[in-house]
Coordinates of C-alpha atoms in Angstrom, one line a residue:
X1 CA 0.0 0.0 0.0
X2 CA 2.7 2.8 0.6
X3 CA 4.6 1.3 -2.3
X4 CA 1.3 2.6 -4.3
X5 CA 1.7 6.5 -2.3
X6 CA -1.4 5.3 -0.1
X7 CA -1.1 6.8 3.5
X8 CA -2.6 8.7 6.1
X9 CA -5.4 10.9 4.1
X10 CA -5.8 9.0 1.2
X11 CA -8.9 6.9 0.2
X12 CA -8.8 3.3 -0.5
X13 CA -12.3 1.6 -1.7
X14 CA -12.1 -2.8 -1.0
X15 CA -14.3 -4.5 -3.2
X16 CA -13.5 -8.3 -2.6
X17 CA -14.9 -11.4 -1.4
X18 CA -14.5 -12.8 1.9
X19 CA -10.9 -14.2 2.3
X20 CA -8.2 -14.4 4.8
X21 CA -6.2 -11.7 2.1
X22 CA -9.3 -9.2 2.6
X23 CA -9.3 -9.2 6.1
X24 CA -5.1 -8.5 6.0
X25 CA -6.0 -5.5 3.7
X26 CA -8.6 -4.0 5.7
X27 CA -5.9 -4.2 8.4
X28 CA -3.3 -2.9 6.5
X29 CA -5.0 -0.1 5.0
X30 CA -6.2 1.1 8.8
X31 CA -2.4 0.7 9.4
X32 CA -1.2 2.4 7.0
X33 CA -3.0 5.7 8.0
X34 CA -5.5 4.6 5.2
X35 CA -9.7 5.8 5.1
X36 CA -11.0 2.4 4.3
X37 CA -13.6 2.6 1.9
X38 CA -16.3 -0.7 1.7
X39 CA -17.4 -1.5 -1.8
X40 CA -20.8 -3.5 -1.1
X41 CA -21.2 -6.7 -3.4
X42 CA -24.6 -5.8 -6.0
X43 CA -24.0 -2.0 -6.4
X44 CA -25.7 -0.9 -9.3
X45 CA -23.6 1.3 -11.4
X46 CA -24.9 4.9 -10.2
X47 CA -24.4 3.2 -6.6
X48 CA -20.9 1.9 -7.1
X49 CA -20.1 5.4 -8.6
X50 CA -21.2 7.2 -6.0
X51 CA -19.1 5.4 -3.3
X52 CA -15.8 4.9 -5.6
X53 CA -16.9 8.9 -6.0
X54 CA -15.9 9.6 -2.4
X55 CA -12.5 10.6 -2.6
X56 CA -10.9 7.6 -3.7
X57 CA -7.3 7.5 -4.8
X58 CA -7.3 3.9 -5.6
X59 CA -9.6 0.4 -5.5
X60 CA -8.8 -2.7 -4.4
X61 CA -10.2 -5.9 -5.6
X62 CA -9.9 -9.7 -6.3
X63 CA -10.0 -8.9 -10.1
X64 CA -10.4 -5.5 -12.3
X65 CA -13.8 -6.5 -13.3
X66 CA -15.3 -4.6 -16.5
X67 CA -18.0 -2.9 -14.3
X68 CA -15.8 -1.9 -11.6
X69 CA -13.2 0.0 -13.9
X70 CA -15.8 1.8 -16.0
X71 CA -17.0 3.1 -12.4
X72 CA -13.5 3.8 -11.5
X73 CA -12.9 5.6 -14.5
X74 CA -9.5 7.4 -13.7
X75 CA -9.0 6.0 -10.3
X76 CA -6.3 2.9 -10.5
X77 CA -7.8 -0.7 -9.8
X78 CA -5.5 -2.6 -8.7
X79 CA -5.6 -6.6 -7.6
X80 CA -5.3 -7.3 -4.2
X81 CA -2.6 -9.9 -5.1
X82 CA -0.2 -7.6 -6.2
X83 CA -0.1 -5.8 -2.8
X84 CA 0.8 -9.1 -1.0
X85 CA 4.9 -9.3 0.0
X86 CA 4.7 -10.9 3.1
X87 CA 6.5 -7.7 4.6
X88 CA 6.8 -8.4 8.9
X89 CA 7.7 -4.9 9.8
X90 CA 5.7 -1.8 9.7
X91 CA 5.0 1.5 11.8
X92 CA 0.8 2.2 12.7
X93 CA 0.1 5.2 11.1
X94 CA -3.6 5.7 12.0
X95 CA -4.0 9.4 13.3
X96 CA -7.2 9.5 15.9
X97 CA -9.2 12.3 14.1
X98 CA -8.5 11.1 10.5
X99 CA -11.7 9.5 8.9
X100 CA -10.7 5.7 9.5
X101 CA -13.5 3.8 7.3
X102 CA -16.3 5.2 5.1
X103 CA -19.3 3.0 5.6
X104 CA -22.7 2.9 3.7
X105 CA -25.7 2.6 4.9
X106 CA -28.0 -0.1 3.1
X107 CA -30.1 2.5 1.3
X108 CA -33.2 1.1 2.1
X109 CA -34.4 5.0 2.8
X110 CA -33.1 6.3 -0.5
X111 CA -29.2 6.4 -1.5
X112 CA -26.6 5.0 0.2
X113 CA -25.2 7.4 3.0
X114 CA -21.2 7.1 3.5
X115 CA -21.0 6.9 7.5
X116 CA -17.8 8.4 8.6
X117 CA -15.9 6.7 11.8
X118 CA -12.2 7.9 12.8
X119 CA -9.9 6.1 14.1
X120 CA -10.4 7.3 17.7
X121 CA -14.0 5.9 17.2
X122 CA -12.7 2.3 15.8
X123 CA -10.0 2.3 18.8
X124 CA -13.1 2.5 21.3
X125 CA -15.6 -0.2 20.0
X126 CA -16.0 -2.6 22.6
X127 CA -15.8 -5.1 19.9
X128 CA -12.3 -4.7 19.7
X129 CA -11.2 -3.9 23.2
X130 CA -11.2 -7.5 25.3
X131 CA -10.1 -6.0 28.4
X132 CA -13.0 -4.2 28.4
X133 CA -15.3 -7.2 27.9
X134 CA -18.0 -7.6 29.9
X135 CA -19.2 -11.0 30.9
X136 CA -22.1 -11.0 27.8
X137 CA -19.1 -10.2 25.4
X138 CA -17.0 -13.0 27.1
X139 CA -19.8 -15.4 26.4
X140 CA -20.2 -14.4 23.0
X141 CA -16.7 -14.3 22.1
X142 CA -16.4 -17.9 23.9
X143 CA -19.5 -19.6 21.4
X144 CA -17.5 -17.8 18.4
X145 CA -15.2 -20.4 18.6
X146 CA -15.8 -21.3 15.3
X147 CA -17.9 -18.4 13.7
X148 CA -18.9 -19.1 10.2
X149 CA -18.0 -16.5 8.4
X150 CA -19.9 -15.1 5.1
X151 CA -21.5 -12.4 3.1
X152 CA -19.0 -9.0 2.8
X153 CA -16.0 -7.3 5.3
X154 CA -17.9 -4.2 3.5
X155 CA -20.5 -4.8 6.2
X156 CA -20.0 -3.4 9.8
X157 CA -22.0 -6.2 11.8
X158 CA -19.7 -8.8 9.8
X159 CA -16.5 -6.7 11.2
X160 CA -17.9 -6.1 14.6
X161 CA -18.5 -9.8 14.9
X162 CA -15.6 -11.3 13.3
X163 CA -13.4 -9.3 16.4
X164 CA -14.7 -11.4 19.2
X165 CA -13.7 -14.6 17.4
X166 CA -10.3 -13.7 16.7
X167 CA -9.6 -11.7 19.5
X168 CA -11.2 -14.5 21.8
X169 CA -9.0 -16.8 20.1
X170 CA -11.5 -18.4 17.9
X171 CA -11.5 -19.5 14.5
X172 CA -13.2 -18.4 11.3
X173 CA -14.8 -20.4 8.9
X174 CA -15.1 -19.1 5.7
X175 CA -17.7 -22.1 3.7
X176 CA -17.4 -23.2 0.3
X177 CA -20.5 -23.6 -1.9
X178 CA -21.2 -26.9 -2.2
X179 CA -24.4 -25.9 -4.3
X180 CA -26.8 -26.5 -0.7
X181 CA -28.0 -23.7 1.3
X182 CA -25.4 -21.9 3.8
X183 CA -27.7 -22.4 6.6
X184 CA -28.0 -25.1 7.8
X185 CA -26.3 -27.6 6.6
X186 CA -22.7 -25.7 7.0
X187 CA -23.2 -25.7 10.6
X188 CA -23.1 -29.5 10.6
X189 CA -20.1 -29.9 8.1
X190 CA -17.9 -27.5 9.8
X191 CA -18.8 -27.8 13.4
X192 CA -19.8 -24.2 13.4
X193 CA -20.1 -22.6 16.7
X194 CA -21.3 -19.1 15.7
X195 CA -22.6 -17.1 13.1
X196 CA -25.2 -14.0 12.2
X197 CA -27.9 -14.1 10.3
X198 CA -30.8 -12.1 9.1
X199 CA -34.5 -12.7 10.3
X200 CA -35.6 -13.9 6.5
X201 CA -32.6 -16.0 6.3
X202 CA -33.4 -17.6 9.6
X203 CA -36.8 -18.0 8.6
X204 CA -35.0 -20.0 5.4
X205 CA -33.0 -21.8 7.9
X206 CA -36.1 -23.3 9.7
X207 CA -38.3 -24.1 7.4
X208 CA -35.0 -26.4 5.9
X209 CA -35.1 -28.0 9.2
X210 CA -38.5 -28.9 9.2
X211 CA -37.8 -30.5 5.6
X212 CA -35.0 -31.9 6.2
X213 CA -33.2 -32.0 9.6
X214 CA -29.7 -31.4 10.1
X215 CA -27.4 -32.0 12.9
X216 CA -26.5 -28.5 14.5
X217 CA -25.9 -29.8 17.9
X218 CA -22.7 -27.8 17.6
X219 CA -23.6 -24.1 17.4
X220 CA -24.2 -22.2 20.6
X221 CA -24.3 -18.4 19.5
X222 CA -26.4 -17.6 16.7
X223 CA -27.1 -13.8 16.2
X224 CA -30.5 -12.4 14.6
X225 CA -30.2 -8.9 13.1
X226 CA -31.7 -6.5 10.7
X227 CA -34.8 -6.4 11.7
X228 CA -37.5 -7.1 14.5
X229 CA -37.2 -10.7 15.5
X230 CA -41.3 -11.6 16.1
X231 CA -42.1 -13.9 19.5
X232 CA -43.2 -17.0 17.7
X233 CA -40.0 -17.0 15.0
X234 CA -37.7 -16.4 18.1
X235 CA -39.6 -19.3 19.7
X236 CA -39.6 -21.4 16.9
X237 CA -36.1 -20.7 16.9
X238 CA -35.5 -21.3 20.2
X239 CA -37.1 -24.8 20.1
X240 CA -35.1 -25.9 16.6
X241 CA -31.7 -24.3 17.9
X242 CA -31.9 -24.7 21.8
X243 CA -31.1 -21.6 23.6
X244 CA -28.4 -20.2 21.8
X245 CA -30.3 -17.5 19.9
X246 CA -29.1 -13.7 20.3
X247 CA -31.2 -11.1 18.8
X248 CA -29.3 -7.5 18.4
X249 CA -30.0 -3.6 17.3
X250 CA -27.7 -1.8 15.9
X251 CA -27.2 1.2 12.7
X252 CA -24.5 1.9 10.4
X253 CA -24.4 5.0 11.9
X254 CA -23.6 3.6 15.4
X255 CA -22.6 -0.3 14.9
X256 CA -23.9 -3.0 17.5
X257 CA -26.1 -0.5 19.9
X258 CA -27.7 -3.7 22.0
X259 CA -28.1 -7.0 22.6
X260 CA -30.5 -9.8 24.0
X261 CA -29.3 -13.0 25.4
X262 CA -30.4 -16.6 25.9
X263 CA -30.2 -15.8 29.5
X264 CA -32.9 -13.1 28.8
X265 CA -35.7 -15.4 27.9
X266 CA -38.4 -14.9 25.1
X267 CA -38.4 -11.0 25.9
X268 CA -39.9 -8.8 23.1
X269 CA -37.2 -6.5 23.5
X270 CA -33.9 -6.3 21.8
X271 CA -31.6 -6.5 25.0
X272 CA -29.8 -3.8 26.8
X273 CA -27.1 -1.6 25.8
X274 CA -23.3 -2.3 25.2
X275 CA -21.2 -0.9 27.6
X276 CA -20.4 2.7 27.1
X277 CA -23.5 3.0 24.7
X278 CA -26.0 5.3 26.6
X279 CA -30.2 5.5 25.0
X280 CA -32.7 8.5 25.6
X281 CA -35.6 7.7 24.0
X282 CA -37.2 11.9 23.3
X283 CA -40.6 12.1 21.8
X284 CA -40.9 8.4 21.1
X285 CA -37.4 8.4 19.1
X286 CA -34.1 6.6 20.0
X287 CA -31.3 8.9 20.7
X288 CA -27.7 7.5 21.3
X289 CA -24.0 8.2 22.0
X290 CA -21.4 6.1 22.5
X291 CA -17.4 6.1 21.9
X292 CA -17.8 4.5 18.5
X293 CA -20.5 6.2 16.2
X294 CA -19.8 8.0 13.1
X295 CA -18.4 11.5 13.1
X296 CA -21.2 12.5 10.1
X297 CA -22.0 11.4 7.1
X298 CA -19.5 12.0 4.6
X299 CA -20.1 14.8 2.1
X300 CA -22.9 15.8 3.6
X301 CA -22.9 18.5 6.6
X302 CA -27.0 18.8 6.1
X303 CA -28.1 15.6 7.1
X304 CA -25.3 15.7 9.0
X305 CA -26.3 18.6 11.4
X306 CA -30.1 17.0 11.0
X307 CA -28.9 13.7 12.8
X308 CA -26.2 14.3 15.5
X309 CA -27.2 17.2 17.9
X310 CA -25.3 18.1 20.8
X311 CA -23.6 15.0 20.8
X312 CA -26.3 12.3 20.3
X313 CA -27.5 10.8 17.0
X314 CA -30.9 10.5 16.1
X315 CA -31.5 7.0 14.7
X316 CA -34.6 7.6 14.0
X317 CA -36.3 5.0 14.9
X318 CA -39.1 4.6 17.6
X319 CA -39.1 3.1 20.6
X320 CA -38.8 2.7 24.5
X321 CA -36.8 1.7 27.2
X322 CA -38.5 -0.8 30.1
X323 CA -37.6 -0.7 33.8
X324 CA -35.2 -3.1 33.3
X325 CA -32.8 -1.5 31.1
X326 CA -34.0 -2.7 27.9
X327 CA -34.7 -1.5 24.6
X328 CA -38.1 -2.3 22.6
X329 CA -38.5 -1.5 19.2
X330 CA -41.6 0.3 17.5
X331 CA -40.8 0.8 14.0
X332 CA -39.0 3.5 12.0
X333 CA -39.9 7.2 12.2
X334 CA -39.8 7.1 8.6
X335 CA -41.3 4.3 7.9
X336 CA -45.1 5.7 7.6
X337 CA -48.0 5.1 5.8
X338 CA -50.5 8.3 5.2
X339 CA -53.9 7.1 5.7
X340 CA -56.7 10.1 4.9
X341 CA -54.3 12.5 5.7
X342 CA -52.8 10.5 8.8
X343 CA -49.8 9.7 9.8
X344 CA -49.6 5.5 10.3
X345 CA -46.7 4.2 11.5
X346 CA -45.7 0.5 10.2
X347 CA -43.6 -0.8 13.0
X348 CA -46.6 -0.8 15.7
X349 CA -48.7 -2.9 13.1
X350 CA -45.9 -5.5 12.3
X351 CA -45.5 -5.4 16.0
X352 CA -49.3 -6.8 16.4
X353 CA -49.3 -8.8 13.4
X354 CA -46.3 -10.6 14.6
X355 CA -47.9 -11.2 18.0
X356 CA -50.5 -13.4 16.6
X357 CA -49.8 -17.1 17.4
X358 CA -50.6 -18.0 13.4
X359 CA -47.7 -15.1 12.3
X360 CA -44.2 -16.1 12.2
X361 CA -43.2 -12.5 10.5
X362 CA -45.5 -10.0 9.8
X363 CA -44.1 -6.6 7.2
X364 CA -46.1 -3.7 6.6
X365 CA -46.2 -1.3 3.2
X366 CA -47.9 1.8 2.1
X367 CA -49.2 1.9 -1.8
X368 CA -50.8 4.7 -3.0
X369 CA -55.0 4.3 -2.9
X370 CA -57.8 6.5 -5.1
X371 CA -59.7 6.7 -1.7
X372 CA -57.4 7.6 1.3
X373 CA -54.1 9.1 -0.6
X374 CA -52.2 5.4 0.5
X375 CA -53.5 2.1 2.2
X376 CA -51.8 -0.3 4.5
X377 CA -51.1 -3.1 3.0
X378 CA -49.9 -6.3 5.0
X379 CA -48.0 -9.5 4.1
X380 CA -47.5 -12.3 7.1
X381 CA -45.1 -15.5 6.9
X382 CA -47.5 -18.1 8.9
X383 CA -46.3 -20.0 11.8
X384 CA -45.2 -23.7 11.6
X385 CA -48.4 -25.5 10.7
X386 CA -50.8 -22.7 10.8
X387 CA -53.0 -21.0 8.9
X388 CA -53.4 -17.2 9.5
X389 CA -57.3 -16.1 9.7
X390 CA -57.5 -12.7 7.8
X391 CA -60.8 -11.3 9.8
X392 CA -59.1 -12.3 13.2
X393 CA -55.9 -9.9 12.3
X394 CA -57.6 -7.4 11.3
X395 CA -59.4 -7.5 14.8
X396 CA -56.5 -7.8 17.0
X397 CA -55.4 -4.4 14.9
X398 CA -58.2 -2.4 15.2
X399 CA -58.6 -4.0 19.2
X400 CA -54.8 -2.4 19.9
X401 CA -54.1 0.5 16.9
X402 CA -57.6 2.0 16.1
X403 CA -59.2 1.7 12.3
X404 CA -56.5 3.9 10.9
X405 CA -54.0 1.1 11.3
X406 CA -56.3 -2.0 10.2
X407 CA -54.6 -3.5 6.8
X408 CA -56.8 -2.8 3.6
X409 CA -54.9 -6.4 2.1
X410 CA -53.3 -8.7 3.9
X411 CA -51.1 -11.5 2.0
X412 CA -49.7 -14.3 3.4
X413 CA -46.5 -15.0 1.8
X414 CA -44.2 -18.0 2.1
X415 CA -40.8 -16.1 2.8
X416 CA -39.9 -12.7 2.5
X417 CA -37.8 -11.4 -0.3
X418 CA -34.5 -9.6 0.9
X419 CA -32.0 -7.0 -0.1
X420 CA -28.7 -6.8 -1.1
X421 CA -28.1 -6.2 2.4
X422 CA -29.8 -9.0 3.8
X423 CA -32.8 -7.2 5.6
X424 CA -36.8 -7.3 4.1
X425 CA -37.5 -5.8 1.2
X426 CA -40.8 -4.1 1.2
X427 CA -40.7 -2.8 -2.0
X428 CA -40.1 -6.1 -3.4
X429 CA -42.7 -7.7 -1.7
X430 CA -45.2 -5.3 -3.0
X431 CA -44.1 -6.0 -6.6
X432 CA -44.2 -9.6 -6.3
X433 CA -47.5 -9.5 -4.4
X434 CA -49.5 -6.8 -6.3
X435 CA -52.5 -5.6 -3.1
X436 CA -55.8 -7.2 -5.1
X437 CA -58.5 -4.9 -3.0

């Protein structure tokens, strides 16, 4: 890398599989004084130009694909296996209040946003600081003895978690495709101990086991994130798995913010806050700050300013905190539906939906509607065996929400459909399942 003039200052976009080589560069880059820049796997080309658009003075891949120079355009591309010498000496470079990694949001509220951590921020994560472990992290880092490792170092829950492995002294499994699904049958070839998924890919994951059961005696941590785990999928889960399932929050914007234990029971919540994270909830909105969240959004000193106020960042999304210390979810602040004028918020209905003993996931959608300006329009994943009775949700809605938030359609849909990075897609669902009033 500082054969190639890259320092302290300059920007360095990865786009590469998973790999033992990645993980080195990612290192070295943040060694050499680098700002990391993650290059998300699926980028269409106005996305992939944005983020190699950043200030980028070179890329980094596996290969100098035909899609990835015309988005580089001027900027070198240069394979990662050029950069490997095997050096063993080298001086950290890493200044505390240099922008340490650019990394994008999902986009799932419009483009991509380039959330910008220093160094001092990636120094404090608790992630990567085992002396200041609590005993939760100790347990996790323990059952991450052989975490099964997957998807793209672009992402910061796949960095966050790959630290307590390694730093606990675990190992990382990185599968090969041996064309059957990752989950679950992995877990059984490799002995896997640990892993993350996403709630539709858990959903995937079950309904393999009910078809065909596989031995995964051996896994004792498996982390749920990206979106609300529902009661009956965590205690489906739960009864499949044993008790090894975690269920986490977190943002770009702030990394792992929480998490929920085995030891925590079938709460509805998702768990309390890592240490040195600290949650006011202000007119219904989470509020955080912790060592480790972004310094801003890159580029972009408006939404900037609109997020982080006096020191706290506004993650817009709803919610509340319980006597207890943890945090319950209630949907996104954005994520609204305007009903005759009315503001509808989606969460609380997925929130009911999901409660229903015949709903194993329940996802909520606005379309636009001659009558009322948009309509709420449903889709549920049934329970193990049942069959969801539309007049009976529509009930328990009105009975807990009021007729503004009862569902003009509700689908019931097999699985959900998810996005590039791994969460629901809503607007997929409603293009593959059309509301028929």
């Amino acid at each position: 890398l500082r054969e190639a003039g890259l320092g302290p200052g300059r920007g360095v976009a990865i786009r590469t599989g998973v790999s033992p080589e990645a993980f080195a560069l990612h290192i070295a880059a943040h060694v050499a004084g680098c700002r990391v820049v993650g290059v998300r796997p699926g980028y269409a080309a106005g996305q992939l130009a944005q983020v190699l658009g950043t200030g980028v003075d070179a890329v980094i891949a596996d290969a100098a694909t035909p899609d990835l120079t015309a988005a580089a355009g001027p900027i070198p591309v240069v394979p990662i296996g050029k950069l490997m010498n095997g050096r063993p000496s080298f001086d950290v470079l890493g200044r505390p209040d240099d922008v340490a990694l650019l990394a994008f949001t999902s986009g799932s509220t419009g483009r991509p946003k380039g959330c910008a951590f220093t160094y001092r921020a990636l120094s404090g994560h608790w992630a990567w600081q085992p002396d200041a472990w609590g005993r939760v992290a100790m347990e996790f880092a323990a059952a991450f003895e052989r975490y099964m490792l997957f998807g793209t170092l672009a992402s910061m829950v796949v960095l966050e978690f790959l630290a307590p492995c390694l730093l606990g002294g675990g190992t990382a499994v990185i599968p090969e495709d041996d064309g059957r699904p990752l989950f679950p049958y992995a877990i059984e070839r490799y002995g896997i101990t640990g892993s993350i998924v996403t709630v539709p890919r858990l959903g995937q994951m079950l309904g393999l086991l009910r078809d065909e059961p596989a031995n995964v005696g051996s896994l004792r941590a498996l982390m749920v994130s990206g979106s609300p785990l529902g009661p009956h999928r965590l205690a489906e889960a739960v009864e499949r798995l044993g008790p090894v399932v975690y269920n986490g929050y977190g943002q770009t914007e702030a990394g792992s913010v929480s998490m929920l234990t085995p030891a925590d029971g079938m709460s509805p919540s998702v768990g309390r806050p890592h240490p040195g994270v600290e949650i006011s909830v202000r007119a219904g909105e989470i509020q955080l700050r912790s060592p480790y969240m972004m310094a801003g959004y890159w580029d972009d000193p408006g939404e900037t300013r609109d997020v982080l106020r006096d020191g706290w960042l506004r993650t817009r999304d709803l919610g509340r905190l319980d006597n207890d210390g943890h945090l319950h979810l209630d949907g996104r602040a954005r994520d609204v539906v305007m009903v005759n004028a009315m503001v509808v918020y989606a969460g609380p209905i997925e929130r009911v939906l999901a409660a229903h003993p015949d709903v194993a996931e329940a996802y909520v959608a606005g379309a636009p509607d001659e009558e009322t300006g948009e309509a709420v329009h449903a889709f549920v994943v049934p329970a193990d065996g049942r069959s969801p009775d539309h007049a009976a949700l529509r009930a328990l809605v009105q009975g807990e929400l009021g007729a503004d938030g009862v569902p003009r359609t509700i689908t019931v849909v097999p699985g959900v459909p998810a996005a590039a990075s791994g969460k629901p897609d809503k607007r997929a669902l409603l293009a593959a399942y059309p509301p028929r009033l």
